[in-house]
C-alpha atoms as an extended CHARMM CRD file, in Angstrom:
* protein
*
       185  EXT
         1         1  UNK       CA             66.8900000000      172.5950000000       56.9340000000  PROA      1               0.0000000000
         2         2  UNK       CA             67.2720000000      176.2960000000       56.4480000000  PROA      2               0.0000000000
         3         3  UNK       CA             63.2080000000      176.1780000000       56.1830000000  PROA      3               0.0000000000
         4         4  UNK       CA             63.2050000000      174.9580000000       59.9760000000  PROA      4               0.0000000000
         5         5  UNK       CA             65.6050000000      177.0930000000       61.3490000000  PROA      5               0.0000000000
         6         6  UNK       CA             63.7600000000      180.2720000000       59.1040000000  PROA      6               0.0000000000
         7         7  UNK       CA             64.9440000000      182.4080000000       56.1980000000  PROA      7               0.0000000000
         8         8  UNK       CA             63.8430000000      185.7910000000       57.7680000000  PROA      8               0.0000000000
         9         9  UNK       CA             64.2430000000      187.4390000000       61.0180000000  PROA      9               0.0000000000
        10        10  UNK       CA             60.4110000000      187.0790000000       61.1880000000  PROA      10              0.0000000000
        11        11  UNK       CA             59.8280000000      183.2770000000       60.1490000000  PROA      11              0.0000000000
        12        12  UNK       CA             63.0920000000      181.7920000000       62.6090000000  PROA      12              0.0000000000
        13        13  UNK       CA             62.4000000000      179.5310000000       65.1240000000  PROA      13              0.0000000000
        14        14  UNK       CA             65.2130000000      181.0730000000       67.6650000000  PROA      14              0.0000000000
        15        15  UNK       CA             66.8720000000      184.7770000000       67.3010000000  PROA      15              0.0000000000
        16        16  UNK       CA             69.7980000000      184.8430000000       64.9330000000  PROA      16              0.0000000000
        17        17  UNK       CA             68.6850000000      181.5490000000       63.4090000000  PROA      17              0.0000000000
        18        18  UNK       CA             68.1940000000      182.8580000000       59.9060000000  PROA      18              0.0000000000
        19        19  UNK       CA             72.1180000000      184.2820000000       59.7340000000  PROA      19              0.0000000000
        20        20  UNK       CA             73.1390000000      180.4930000000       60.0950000000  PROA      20              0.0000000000
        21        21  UNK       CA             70.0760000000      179.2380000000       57.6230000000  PROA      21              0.0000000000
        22        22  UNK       CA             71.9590000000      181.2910000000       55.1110000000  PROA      22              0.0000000000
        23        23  UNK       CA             75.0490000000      179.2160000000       55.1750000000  PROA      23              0.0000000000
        24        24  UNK       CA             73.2660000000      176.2540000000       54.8530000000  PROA      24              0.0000000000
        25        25  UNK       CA             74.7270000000      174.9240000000       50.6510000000  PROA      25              0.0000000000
        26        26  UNK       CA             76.4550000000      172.1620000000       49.5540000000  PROA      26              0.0000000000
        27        27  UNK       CA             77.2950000000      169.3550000000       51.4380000000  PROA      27              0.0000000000
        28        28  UNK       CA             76.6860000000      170.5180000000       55.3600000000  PROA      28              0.0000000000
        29        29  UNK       CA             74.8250000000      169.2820000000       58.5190000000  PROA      29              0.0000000000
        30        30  UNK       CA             73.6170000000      170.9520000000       61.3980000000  PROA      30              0.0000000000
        31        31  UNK       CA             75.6980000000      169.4270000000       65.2050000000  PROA      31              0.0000000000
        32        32  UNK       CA             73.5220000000      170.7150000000       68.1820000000  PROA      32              0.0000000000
        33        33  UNK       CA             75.4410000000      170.3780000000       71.4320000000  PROA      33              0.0000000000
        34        34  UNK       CA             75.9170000000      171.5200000000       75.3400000000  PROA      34              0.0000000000
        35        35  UNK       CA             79.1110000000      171.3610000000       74.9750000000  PROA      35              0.0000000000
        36        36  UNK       CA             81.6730000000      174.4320000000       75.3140000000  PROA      36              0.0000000000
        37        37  UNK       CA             82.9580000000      175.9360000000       72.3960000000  PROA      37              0.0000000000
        38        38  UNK       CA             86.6960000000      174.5050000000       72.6010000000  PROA      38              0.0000000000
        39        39  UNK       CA             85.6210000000      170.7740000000       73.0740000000  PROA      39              0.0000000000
        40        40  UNK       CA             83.2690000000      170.9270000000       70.3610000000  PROA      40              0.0000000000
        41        41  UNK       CA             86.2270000000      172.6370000000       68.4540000000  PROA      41              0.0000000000
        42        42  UNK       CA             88.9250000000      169.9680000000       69.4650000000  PROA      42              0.0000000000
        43        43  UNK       CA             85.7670000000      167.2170000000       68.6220000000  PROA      43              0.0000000000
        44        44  UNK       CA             85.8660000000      168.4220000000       64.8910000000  PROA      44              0.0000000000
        45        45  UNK       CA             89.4680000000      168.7920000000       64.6740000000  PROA      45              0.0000000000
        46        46  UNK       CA             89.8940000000      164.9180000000       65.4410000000  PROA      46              0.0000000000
        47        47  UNK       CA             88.0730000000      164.0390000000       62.7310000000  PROA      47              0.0000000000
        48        48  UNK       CA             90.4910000000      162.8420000000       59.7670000000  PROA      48              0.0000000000
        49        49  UNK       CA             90.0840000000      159.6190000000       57.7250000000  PROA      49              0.0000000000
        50        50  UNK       CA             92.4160000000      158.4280000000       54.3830000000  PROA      50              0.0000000000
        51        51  UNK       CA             89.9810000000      158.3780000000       51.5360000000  PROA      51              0.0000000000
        52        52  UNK       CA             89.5770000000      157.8930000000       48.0470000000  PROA      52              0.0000000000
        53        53  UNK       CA             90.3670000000      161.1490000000       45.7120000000  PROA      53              0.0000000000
        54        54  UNK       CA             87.4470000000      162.2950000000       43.5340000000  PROA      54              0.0000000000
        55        55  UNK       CA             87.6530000000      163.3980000000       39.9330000000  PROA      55              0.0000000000
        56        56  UNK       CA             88.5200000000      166.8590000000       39.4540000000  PROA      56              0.0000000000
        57        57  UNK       CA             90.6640000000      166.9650000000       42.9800000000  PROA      57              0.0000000000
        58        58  UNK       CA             94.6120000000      167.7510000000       42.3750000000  PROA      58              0.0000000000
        59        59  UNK       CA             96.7570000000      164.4770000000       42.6800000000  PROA      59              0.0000000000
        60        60  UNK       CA             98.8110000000      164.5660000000       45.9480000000  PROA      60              0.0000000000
        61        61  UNK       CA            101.3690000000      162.2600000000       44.7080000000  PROA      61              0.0000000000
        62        62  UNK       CA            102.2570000000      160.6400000000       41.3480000000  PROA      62              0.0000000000
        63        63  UNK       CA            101.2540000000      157.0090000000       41.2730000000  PROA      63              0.0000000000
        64        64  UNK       CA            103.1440000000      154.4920000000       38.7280000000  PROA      64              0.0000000000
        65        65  UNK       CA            101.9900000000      151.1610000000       38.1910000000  PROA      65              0.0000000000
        66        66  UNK       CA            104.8240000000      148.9060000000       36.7590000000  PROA      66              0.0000000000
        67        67  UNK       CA            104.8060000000      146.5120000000       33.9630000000  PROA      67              0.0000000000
        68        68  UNK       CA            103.7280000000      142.6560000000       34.7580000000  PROA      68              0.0000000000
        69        69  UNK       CA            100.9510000000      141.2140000000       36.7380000000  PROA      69              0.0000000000
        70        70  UNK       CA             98.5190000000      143.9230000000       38.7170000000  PROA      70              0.0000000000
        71        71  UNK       CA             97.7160000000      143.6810000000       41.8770000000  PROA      71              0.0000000000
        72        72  UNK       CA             96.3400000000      146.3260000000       44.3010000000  PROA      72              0.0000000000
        73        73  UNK       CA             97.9190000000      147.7050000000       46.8510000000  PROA      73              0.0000000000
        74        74  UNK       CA             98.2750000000      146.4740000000       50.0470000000  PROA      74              0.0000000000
        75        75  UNK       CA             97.7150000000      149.0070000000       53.1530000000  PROA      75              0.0000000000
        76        76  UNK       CA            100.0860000000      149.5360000000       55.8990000000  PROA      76              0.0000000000
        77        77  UNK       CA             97.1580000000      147.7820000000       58.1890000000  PROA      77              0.0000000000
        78        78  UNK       CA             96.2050000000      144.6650000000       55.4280000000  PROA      78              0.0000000000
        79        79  UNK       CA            100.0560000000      144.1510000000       55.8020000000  PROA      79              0.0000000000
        80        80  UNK       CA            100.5420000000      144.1710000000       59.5640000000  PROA      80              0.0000000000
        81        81  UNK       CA             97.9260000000      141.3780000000       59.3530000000  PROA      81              0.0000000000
        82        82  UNK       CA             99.6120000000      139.3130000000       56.8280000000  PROA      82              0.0000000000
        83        83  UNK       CA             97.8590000000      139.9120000000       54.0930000000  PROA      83              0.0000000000
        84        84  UNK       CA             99.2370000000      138.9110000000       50.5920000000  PROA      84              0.0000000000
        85        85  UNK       CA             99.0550000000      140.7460000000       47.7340000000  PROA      85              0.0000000000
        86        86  UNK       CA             96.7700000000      138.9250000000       45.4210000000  PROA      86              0.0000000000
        87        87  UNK       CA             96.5950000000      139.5440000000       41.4630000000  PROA      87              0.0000000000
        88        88  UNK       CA             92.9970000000      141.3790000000       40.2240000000  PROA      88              0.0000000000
        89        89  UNK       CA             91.1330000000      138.7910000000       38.7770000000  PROA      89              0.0000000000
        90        90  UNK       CA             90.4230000000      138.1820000000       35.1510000000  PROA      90              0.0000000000
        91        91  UNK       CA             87.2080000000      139.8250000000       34.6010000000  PROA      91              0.0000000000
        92        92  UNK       CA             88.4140000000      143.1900000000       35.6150000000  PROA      92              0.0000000000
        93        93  UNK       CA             91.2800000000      143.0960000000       32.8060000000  PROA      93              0.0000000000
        94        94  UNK       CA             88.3940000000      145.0900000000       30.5210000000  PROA      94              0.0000000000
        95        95  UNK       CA             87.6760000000      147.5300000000       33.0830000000  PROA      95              0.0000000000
        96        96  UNK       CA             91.4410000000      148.2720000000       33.7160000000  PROA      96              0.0000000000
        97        97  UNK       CA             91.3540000000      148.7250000000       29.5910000000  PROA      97              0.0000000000
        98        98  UNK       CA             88.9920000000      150.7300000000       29.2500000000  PROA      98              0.0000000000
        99        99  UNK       CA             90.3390000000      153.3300000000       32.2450000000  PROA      99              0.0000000000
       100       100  UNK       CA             93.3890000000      153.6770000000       30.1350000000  PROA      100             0.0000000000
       101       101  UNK       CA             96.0270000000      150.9540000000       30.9400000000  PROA      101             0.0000000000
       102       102  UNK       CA             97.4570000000      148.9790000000       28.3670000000  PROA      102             0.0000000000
       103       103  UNK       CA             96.5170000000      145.1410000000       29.9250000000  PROA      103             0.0000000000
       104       104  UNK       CA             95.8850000000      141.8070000000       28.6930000000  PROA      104             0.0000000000
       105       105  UNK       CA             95.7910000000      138.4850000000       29.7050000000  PROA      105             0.0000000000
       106       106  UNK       CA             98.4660000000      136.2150000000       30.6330000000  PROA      106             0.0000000000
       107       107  UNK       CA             97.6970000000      132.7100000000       31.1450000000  PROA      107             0.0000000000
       108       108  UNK       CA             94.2420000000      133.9930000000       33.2170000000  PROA      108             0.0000000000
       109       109  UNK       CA             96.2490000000      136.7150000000       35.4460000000  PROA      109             0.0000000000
       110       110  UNK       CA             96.0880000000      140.4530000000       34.6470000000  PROA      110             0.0000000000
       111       111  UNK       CA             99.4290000000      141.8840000000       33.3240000000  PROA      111             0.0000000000
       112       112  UNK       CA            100.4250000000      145.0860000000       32.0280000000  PROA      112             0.0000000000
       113       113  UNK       CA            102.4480000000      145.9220000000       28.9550000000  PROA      113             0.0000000000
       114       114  UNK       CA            104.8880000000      148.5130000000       30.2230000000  PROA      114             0.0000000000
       115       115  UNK       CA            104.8040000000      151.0170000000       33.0580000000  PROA      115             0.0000000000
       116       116  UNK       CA            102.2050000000      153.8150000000       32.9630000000  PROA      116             0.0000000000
       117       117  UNK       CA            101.9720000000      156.8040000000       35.3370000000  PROA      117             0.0000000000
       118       118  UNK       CA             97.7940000000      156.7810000000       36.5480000000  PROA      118             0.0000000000
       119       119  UNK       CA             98.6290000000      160.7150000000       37.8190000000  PROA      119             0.0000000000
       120       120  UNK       CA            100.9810000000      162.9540000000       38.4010000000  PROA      120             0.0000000000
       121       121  UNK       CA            101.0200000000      165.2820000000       41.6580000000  PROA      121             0.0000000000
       122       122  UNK       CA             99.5830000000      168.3970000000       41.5040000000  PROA      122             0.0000000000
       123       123  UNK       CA             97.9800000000      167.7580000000       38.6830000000  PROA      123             0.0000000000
       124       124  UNK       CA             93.7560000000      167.7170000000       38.1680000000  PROA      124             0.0000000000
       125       125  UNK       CA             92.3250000000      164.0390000000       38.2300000000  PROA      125             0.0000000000
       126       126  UNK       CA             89.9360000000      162.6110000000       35.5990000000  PROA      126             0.0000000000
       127       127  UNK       CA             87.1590000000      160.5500000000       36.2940000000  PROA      127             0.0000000000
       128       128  UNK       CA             89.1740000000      157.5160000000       34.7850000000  PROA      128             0.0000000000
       129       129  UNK       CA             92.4770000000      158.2630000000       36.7620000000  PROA      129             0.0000000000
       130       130  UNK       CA             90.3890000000      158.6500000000       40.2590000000  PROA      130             0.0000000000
       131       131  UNK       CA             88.0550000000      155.1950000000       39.6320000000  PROA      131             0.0000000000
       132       132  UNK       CA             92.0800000000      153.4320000000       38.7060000000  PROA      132             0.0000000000
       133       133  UNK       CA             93.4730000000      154.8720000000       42.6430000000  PROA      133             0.0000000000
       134       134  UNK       CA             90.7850000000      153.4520000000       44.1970000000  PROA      134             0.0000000000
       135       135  UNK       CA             90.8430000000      150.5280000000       42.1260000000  PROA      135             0.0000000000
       136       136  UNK       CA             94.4900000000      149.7250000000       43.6740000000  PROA      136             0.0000000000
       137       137  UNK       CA             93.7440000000      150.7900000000       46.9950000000  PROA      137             0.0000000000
       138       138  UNK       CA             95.4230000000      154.1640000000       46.9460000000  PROA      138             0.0000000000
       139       139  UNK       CA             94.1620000000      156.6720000000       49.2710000000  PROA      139             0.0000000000
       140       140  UNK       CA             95.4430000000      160.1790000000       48.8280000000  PROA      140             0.0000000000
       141       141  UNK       CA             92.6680000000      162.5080000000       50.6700000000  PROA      141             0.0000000000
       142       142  UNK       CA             92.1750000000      163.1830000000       53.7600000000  PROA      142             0.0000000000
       143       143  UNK       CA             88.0360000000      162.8850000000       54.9240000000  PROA      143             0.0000000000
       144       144  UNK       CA             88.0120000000      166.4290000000       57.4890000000  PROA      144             0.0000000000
       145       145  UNK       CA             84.4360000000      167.6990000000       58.6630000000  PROA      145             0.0000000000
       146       146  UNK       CA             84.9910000000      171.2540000000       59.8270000000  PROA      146             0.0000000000
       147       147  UNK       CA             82.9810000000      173.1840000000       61.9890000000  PROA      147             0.0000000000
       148       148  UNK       CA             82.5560000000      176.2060000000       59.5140000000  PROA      148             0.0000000000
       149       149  UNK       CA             79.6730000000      178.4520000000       61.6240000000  PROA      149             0.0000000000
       150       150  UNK       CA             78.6660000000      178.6660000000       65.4460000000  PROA      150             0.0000000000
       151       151  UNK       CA             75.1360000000      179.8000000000       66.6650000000  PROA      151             0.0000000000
       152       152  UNK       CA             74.9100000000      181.2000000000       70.0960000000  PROA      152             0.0000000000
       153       153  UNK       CA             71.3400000000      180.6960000000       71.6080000000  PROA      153             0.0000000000
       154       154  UNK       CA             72.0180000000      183.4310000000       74.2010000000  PROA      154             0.0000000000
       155       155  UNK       CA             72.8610000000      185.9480000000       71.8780000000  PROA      155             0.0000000000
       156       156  UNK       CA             71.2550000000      184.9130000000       68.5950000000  PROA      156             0.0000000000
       157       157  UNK       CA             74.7380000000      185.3660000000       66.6780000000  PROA      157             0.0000000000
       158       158  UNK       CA             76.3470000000      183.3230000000       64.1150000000  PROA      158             0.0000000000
       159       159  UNK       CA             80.1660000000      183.3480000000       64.1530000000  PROA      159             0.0000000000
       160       160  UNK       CA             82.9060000000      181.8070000000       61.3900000000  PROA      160             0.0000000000
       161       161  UNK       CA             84.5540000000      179.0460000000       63.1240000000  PROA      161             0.0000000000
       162       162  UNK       CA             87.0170000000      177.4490000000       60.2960000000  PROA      162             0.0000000000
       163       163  UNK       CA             88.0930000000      178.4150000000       57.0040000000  PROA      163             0.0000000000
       164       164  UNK       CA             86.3500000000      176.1440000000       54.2160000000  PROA      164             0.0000000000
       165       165  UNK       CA             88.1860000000      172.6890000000       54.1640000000  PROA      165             0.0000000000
       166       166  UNK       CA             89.3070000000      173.7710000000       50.1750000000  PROA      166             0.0000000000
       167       167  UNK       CA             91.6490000000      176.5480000000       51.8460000000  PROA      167             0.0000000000
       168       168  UNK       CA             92.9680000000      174.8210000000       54.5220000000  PROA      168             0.0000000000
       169       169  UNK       CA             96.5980000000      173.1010000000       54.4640000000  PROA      169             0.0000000000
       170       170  UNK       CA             95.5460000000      169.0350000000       53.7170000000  PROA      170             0.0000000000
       171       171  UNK       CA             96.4300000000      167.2290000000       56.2190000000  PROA      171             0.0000000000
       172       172  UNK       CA             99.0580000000      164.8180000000       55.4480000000  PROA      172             0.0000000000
       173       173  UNK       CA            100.1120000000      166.9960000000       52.1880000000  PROA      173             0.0000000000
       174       174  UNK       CA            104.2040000000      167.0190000000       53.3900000000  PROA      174             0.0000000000
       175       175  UNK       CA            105.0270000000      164.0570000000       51.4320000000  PROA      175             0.0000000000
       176       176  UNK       CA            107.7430000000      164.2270000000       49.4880000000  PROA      176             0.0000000000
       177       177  UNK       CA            109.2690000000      162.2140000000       46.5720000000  PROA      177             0.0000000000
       178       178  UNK       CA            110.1840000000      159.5970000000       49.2330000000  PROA      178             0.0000000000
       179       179  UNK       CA            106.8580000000      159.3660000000       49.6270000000  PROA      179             0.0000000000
       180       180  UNK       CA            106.0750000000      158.7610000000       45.9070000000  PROA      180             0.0000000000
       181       181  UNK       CA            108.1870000000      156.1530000000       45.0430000000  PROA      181             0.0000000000
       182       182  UNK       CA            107.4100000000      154.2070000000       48.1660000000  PROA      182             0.0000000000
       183       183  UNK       CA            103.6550000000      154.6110000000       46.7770000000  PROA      183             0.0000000000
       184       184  UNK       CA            104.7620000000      152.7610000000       43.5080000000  PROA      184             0.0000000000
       185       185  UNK       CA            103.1350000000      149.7200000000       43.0790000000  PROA      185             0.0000000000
């Protein structure tokens, strides 16, 4: 992309171009729009979606799975449609295993030993504890997409919009220890 748009005053397409084909790392995407600047704002701002925590993110609550047969968690939405909770079936007792909890197999249903805390809040996530959340359904980040820089075409200059997502206040992070013991499965 920053190719396109032109790495040098001399090689970009438009004026100012190359100052926003700098900022163009990681995990970005280029929104092209005749909209004014506070609607495209507001736009990005609406964006927010639970999702699954990745390894190496800090735990935003502690979860505890209880001793006896596992089942993953039901959302707020699964049970407003009268969804039952439903054991995991047999053949994922070895996965569950090998991510740490202490299972076996009772008569053909998935039960665990004694009660084991899969993470603690505020503390880093491993691989194993992040693939065991989203095994039980837990979702405890928030999907954002900020709009980080803002090209004028009139003037050819690039502008900071929002502060990295990393730096900004999660949404949703005021829970409290309410919160974490209603998130106890």
């Amino acid at each position: 992309m920053a190719l396109a748009l032109g790495t040098s005053s001399e090689r970009e397409h438009l004026p100012g171009l190359s100052k926003l084909s700098s900022h163009l790392k990681g995990q970005v995407g280029l929104f092209f729009t005749s909209w004014d600047i506070q609607e495209t704002l507001d736009y990005f701002h609406s964006i927010s979606k639970p999702d699954f925590a990745r390894s190496g993110s800090i735990a935003t609550q502690t979860f505890v799975v209880q001793s006896g047969p596992l089942c993953p968690v039901l959302s707020k939405v699964d049970e407003e449609a009268g969804m039952k909770q439903t054991p995991f079936p047999s053949s994922m007792e070895p996965l569950l295993r090998k991510l740490g909890l202490s299972t076996r197999l009772e008569r053909g249903v998935v039960t665990l030993s004694t009660e084991q805390t899969v993470c603690e809040k505020g503390k880093q996530l491993t691989t194993e504890q992040a693939h065991l959340l989203k095994l039980f359904g837990v979702r405890t980040s928030v999907f954002r997409v900020s709009l980080r820089y803002l090209w004028d075409k009139e003037t050819g200059d690039v502008k900071e919009q929002d502060p990295p997502i990393e730096d900004a206040e999660p949404a949703g992070d005021s829970s409290s220890e309410e919160d974490d013991e209603e998130m106890e499965d």
